[in-house]
mmCIF file of C-alpha atoms and ligand atoms in Angstrom:
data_model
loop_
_atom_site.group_PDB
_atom_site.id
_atom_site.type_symbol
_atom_site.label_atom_id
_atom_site.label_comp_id
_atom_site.label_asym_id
_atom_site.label_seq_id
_atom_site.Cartn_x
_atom_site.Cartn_y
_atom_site.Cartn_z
ATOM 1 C CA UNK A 41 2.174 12.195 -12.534
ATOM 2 C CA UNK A 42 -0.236 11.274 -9.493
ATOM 3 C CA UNK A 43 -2.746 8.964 -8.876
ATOM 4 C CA UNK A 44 -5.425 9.793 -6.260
ATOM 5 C CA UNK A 45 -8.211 7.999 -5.652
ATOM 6 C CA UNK A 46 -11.909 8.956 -6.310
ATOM 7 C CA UNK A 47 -13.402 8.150 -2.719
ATOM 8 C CA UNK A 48 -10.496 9.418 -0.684
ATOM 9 C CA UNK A 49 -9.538 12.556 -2.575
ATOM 10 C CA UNK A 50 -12.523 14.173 -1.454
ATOM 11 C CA UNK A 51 -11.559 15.015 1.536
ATOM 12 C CA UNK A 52 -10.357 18.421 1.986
ATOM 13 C CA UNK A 53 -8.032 17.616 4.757
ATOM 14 C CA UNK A 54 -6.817 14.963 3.711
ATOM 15 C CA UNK A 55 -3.953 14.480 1.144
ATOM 16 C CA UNK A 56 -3.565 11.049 -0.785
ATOM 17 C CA UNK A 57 -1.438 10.181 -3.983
ATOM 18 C CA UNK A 58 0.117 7.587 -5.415
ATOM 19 C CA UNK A 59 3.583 8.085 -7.515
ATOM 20 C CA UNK A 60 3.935 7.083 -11.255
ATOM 21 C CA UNK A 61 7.071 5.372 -12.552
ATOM 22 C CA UNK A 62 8.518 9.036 -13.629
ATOM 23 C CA UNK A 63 9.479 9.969 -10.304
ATOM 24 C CA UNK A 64 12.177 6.990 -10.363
ATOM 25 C CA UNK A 65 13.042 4.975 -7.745
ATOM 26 C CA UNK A 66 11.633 5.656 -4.283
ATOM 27 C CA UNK A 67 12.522 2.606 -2.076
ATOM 28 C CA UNK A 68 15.927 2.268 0.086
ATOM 29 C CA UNK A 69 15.653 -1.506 -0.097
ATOM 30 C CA UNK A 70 16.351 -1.746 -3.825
ATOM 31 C CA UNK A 71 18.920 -4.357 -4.760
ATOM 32 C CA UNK A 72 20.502 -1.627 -7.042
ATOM 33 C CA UNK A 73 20.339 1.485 -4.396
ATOM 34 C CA UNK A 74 22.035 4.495 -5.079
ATOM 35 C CA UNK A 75 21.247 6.445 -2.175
ATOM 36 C CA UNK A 76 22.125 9.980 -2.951
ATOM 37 C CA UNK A 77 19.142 9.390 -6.341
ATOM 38 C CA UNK A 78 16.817 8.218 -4.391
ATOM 39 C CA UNK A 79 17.030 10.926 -1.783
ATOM 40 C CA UNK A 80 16.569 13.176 -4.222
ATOM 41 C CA UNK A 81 13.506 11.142 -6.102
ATOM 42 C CA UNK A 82 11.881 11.589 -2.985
ATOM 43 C CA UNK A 83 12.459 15.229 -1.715
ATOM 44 C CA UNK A 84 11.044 15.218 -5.465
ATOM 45 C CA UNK A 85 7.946 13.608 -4.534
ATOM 46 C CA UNK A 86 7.253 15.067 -1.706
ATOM 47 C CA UNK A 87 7.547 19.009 -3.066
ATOM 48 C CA UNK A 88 5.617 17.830 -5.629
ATOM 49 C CA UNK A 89 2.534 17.036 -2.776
ATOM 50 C CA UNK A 90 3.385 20.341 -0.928
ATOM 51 C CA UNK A 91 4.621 17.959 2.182
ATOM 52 C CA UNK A 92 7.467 18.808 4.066
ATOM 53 C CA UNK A 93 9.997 15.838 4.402
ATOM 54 C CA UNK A 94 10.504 15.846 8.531
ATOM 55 C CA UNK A 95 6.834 15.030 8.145
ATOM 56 C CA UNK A 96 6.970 12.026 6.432
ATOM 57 C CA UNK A 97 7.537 8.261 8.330
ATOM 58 C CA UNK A 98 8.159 5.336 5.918
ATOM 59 C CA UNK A 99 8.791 1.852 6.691
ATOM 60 C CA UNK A 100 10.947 -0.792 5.233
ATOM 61 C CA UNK A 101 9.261 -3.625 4.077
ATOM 62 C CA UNK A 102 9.070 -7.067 5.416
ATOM 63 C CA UNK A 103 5.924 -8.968 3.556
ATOM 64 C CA UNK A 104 4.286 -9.658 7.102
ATOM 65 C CA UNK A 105 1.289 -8.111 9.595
ATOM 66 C CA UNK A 106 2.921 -6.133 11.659
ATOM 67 C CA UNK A 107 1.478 -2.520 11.713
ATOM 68 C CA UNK A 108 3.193 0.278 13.686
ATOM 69 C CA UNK A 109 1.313 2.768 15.429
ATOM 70 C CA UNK A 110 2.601 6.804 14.290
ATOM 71 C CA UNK A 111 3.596 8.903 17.117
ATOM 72 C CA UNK A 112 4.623 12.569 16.765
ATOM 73 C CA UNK A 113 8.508 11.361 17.943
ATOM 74 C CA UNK A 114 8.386 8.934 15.034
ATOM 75 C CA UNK A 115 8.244 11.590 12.898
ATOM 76 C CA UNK A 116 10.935 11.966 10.347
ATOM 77 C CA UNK A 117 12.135 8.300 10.507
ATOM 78 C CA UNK A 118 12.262 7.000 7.361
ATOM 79 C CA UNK A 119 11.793 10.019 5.815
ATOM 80 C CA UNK A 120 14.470 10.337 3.704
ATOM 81 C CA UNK A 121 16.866 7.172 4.907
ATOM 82 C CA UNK A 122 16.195 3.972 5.946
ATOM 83 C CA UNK A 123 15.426 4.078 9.857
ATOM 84 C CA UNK A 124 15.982 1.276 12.167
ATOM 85 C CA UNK A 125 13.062 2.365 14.648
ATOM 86 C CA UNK A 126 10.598 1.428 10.963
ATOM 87 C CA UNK A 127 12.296 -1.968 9.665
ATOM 88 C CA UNK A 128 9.956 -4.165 11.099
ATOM 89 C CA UNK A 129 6.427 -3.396 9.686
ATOM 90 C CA UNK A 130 4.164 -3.417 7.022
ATOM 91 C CA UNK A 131 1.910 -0.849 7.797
ATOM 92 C CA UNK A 132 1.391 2.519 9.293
ATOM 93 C CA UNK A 133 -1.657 3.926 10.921
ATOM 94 C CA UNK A 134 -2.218 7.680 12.767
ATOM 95 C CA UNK A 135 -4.227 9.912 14.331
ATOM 96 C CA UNK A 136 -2.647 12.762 14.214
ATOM 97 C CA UNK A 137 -2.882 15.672 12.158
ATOM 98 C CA UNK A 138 0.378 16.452 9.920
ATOM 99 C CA UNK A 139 2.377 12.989 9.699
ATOM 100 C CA UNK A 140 2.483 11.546 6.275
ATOM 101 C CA UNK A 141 2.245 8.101 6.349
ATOM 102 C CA UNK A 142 4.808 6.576 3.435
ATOM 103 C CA UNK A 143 5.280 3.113 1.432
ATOM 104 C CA UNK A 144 6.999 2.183 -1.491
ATOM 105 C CA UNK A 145 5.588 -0.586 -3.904
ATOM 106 C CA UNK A 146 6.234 -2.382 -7.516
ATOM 107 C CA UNK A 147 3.516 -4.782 -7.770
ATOM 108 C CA UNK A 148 2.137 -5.561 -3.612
ATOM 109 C CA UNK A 149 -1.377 -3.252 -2.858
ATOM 110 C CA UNK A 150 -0.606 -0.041 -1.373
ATOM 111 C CA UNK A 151 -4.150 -0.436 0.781
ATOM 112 C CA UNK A 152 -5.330 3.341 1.983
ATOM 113 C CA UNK A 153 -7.389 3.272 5.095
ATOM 114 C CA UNK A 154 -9.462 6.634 6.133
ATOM 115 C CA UNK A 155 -11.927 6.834 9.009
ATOM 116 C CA UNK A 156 -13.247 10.720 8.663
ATOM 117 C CA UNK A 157 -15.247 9.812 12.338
ATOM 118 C CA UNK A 158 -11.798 9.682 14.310
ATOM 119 C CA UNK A 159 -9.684 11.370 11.885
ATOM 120 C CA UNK A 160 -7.431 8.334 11.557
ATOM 121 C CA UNK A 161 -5.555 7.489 8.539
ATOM 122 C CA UNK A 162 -3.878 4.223 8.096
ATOM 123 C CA UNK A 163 -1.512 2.723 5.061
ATOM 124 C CA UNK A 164 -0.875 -0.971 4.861
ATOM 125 C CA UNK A 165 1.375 -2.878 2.037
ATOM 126 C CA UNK A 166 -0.540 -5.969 1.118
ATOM 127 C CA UNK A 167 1.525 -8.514 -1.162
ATOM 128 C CA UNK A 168 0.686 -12.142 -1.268
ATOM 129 C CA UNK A 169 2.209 -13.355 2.050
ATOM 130 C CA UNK A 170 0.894 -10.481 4.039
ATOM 131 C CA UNK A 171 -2.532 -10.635 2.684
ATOM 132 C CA UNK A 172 -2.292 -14.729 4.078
ATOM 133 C CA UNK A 173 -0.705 -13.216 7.025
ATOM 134 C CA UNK A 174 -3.604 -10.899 7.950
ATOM 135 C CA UNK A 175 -2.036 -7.573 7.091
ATOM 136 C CA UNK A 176 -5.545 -6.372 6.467
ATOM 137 C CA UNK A 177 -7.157 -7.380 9.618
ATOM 138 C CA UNK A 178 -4.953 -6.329 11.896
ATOM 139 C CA UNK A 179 -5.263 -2.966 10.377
ATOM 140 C CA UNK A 180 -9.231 -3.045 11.157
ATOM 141 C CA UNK A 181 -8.606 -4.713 14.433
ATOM 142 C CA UNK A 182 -5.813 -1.542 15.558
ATOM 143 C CA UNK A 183 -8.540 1.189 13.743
ATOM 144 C CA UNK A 184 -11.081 -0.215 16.320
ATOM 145 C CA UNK A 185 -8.716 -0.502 19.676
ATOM 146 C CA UNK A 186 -6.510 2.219 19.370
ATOM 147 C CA UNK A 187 -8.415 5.048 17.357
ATOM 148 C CA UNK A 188 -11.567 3.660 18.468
ATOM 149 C CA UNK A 189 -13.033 3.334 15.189
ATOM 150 C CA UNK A 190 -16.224 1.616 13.972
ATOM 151 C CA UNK A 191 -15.659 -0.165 11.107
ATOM 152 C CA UNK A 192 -18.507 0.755 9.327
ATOM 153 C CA UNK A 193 -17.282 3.945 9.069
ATOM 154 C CA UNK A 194 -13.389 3.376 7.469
ATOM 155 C CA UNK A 195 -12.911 3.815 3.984
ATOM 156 C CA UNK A 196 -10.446 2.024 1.786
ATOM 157 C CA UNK A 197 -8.839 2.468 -1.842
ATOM 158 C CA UNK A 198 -6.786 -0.363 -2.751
ATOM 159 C CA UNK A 199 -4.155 1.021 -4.698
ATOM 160 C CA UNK A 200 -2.165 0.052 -8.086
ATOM 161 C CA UNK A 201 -0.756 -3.461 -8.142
ATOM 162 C CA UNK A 202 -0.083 -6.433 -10.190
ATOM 163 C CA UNK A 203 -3.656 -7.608 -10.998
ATOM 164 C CA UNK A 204 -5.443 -10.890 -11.753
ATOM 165 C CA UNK A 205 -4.298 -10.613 -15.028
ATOM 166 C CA UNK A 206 -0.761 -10.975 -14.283
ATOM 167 C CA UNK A 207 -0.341 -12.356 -11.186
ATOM 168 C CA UNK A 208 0.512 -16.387 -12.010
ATOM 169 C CA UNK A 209 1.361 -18.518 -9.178
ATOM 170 C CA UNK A 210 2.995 -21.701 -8.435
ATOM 171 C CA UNK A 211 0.866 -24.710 -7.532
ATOM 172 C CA UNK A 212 1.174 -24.314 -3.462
ATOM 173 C CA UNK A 213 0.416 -20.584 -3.272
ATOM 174 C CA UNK A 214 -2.518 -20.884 -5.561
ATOM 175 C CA UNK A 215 -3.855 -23.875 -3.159
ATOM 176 C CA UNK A 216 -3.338 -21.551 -0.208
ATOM 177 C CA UNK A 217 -5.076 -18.516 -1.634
ATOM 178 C CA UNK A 218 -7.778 -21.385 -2.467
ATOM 179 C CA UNK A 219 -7.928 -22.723 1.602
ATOM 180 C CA UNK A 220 -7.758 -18.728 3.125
ATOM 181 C CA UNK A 221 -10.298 -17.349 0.697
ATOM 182 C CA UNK A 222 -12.705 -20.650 -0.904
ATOM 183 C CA UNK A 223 -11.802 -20.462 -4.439
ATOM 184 C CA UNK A 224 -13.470 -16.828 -4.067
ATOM 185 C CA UNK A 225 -10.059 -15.174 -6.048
ATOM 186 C CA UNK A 226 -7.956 -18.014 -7.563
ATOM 187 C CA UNK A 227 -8.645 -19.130 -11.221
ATOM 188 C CA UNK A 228 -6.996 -21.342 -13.719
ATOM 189 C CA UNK A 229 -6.591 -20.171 -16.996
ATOM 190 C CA UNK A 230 -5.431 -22.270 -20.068
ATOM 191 C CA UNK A 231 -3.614 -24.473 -17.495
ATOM 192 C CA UNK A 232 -1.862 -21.651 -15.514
ATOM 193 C CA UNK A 233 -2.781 -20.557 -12.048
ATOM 194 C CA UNK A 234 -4.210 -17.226 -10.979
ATOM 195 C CA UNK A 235 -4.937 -14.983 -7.892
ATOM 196 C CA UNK A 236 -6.409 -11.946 -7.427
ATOM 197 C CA UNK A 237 -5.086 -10.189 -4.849
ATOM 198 C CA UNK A 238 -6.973 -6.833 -4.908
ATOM 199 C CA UNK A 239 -10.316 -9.106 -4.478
ATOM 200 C CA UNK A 240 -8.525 -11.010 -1.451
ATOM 201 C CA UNK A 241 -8.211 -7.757 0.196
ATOM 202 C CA UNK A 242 -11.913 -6.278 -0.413
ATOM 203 C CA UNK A 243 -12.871 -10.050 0.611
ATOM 204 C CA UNK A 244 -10.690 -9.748 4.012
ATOM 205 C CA UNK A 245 -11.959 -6.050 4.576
ATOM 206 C CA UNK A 246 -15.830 -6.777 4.392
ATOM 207 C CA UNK A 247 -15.102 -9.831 6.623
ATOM 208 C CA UNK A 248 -13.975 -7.377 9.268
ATOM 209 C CA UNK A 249 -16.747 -5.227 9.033
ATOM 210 C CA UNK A 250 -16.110 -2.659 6.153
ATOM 211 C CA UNK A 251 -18.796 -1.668 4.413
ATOM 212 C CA UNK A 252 -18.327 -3.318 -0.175
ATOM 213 C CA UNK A 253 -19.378 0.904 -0.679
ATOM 214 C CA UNK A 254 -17.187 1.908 0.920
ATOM 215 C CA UNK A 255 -14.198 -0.158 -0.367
ATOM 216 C CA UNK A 256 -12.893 1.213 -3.903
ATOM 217 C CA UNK A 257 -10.161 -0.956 -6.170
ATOM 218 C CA UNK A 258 -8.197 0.767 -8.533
ATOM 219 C CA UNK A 259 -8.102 -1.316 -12.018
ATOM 220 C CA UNK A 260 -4.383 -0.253 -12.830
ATOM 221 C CA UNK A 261 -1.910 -3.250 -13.140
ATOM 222 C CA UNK A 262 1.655 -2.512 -12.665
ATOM 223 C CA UNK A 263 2.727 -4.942 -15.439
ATOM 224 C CA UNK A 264 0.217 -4.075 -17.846
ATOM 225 C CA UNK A 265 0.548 -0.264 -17.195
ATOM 226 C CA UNK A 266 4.235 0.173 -18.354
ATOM 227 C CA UNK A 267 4.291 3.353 -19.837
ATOM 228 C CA UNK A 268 2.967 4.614 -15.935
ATOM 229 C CA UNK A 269 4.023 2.119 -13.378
ATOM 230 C CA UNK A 270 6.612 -0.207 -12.658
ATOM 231 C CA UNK A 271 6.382 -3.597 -12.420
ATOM 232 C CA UNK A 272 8.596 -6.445 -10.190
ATOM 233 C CA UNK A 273 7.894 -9.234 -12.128
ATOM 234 C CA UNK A 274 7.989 -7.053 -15.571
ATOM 235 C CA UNK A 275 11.537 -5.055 -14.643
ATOM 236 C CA UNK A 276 12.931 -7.288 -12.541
ATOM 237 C CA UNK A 277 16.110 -5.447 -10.368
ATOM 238 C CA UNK A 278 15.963 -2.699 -12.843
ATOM 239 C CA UNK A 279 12.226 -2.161 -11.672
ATOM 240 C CA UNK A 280 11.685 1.499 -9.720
ATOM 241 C CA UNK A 281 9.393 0.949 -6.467
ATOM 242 C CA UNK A 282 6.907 3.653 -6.687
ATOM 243 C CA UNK A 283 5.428 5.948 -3.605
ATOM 244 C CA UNK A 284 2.014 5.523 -1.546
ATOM 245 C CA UNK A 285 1.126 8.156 0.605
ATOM 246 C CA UNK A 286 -1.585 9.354 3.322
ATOM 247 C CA UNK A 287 -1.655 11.937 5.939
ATOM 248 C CA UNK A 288 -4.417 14.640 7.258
ATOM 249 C CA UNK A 289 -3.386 18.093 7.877
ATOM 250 C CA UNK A 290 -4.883 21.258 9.528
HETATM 251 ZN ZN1 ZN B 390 -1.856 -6.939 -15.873
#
């Protein structure tokens, strides 16, 4: 099964999804890799969206703000094995028609960016430290210099993650999330601390300039959703990353 999302998928031109636990594991980086399965997950996942693998660019991921801008020659890399030219960044962002952004998560926001004005798509991967790092921001900030967007005019789905619900935190990340974002998405809750990340992201977004309508959240929780999605902090190593993908096509 596939998630899409309700703002985004109504877009002719532009395909969207969001892998369920089913499709097994879908990240190179797992601690338990077995390369030949997860090549085959994949080629899997991507027949299953009707998108040709040499078309797909995924990145490895590194939990910072660095966002790498999609070429035509980057095409491929990633695709189906880990590529040095993509182990540095976090997110992906295009204009061009027929490259299928790719990320792979089990509990971080897959965050979907599409601005229908300049045809740009982007795809960040938002977990705690690169939400504090600005993942989200930077993303506006290349939309606007490179694809010369207006951000009034980008739409977002936040993706899957672990939700408010379930994501506890130790005493200096929850005092962090409480100096970025003013006690706007940190709680306590019968003594135990709380953030929620998929409101720190809508928060960062509309500070940028992105219109609350035009910003939609998806309300599944990897850890609560466990017949569907897999879950880091639920599985732990014998979790299965799941796929986020974006890309327009003629
Ligand atoms: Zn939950």
């Amino acid at each position: 099964m596939i998630f899409h999302s309700r703002t985004l998928s109504r877009f002719p031109n532009l395909k969207i999804a969001f892998s369920t636990k089913q499709f097994g594991n879908l990240s190179f980086q797992h601690p338990l890799i077995n390369k030949k399965i997860t090549r085959k997950n994949r080629t899997k996942f991507y027949s299953s969206l009707k998108i040709p693998s040499r078309q797909v660019v995924n990145i490895s991921l590194n939990h910072k703000n660095k966002i790498l801008w999609v070429s035509r020659k980057k095409m491929g890399k990633g695709s189906l094995a880990q590529s040095a030219l993509t182990s540095f960044y976090d997110g992906l962002i295009t204009n061009e028609k027929n490259i299928y952004l790719m990320i792979t998560t089990a509990d971080c926001f897959p965050v979907f960016y599409f601005d229908p004005k300049k045809e740009c798509v982007g795809l960040a991967h938002a977990g705690w430290r690169g939400i504090l790092a600005g993942i989200n921001r930077q993303m506006v900030a290349i939309f606007q210099k490179k694809a010369g967007s207006n951000p009034k005019d980008i739409k977002v789905f936040i993706g899957p993650g672990l939700q408010r619900c379930h994501f506890e935190v130790k005493k200096a990340v929850f005092d962090r999330f409480g100096r970025s974002f003013e006690n706007n998405a940190s709680f306590v809750k019968k003594n135990r601390l709380f953030v929620d990340l998929s409101q720190t992201i809508k928060i960062q977004l509309i500070n940028e300039g992105i219109r609350p309508a035009n910003i939609e959240k998806s309300d599944l929780c990897t850890y609560c959703e466990n017949d569907l999605l897999s879950s880091y902090r639920r599985d732990k190593e014998r979790y299965s990353a799941q796929g986020a993908i974006i890309g327009l096509f003629d």
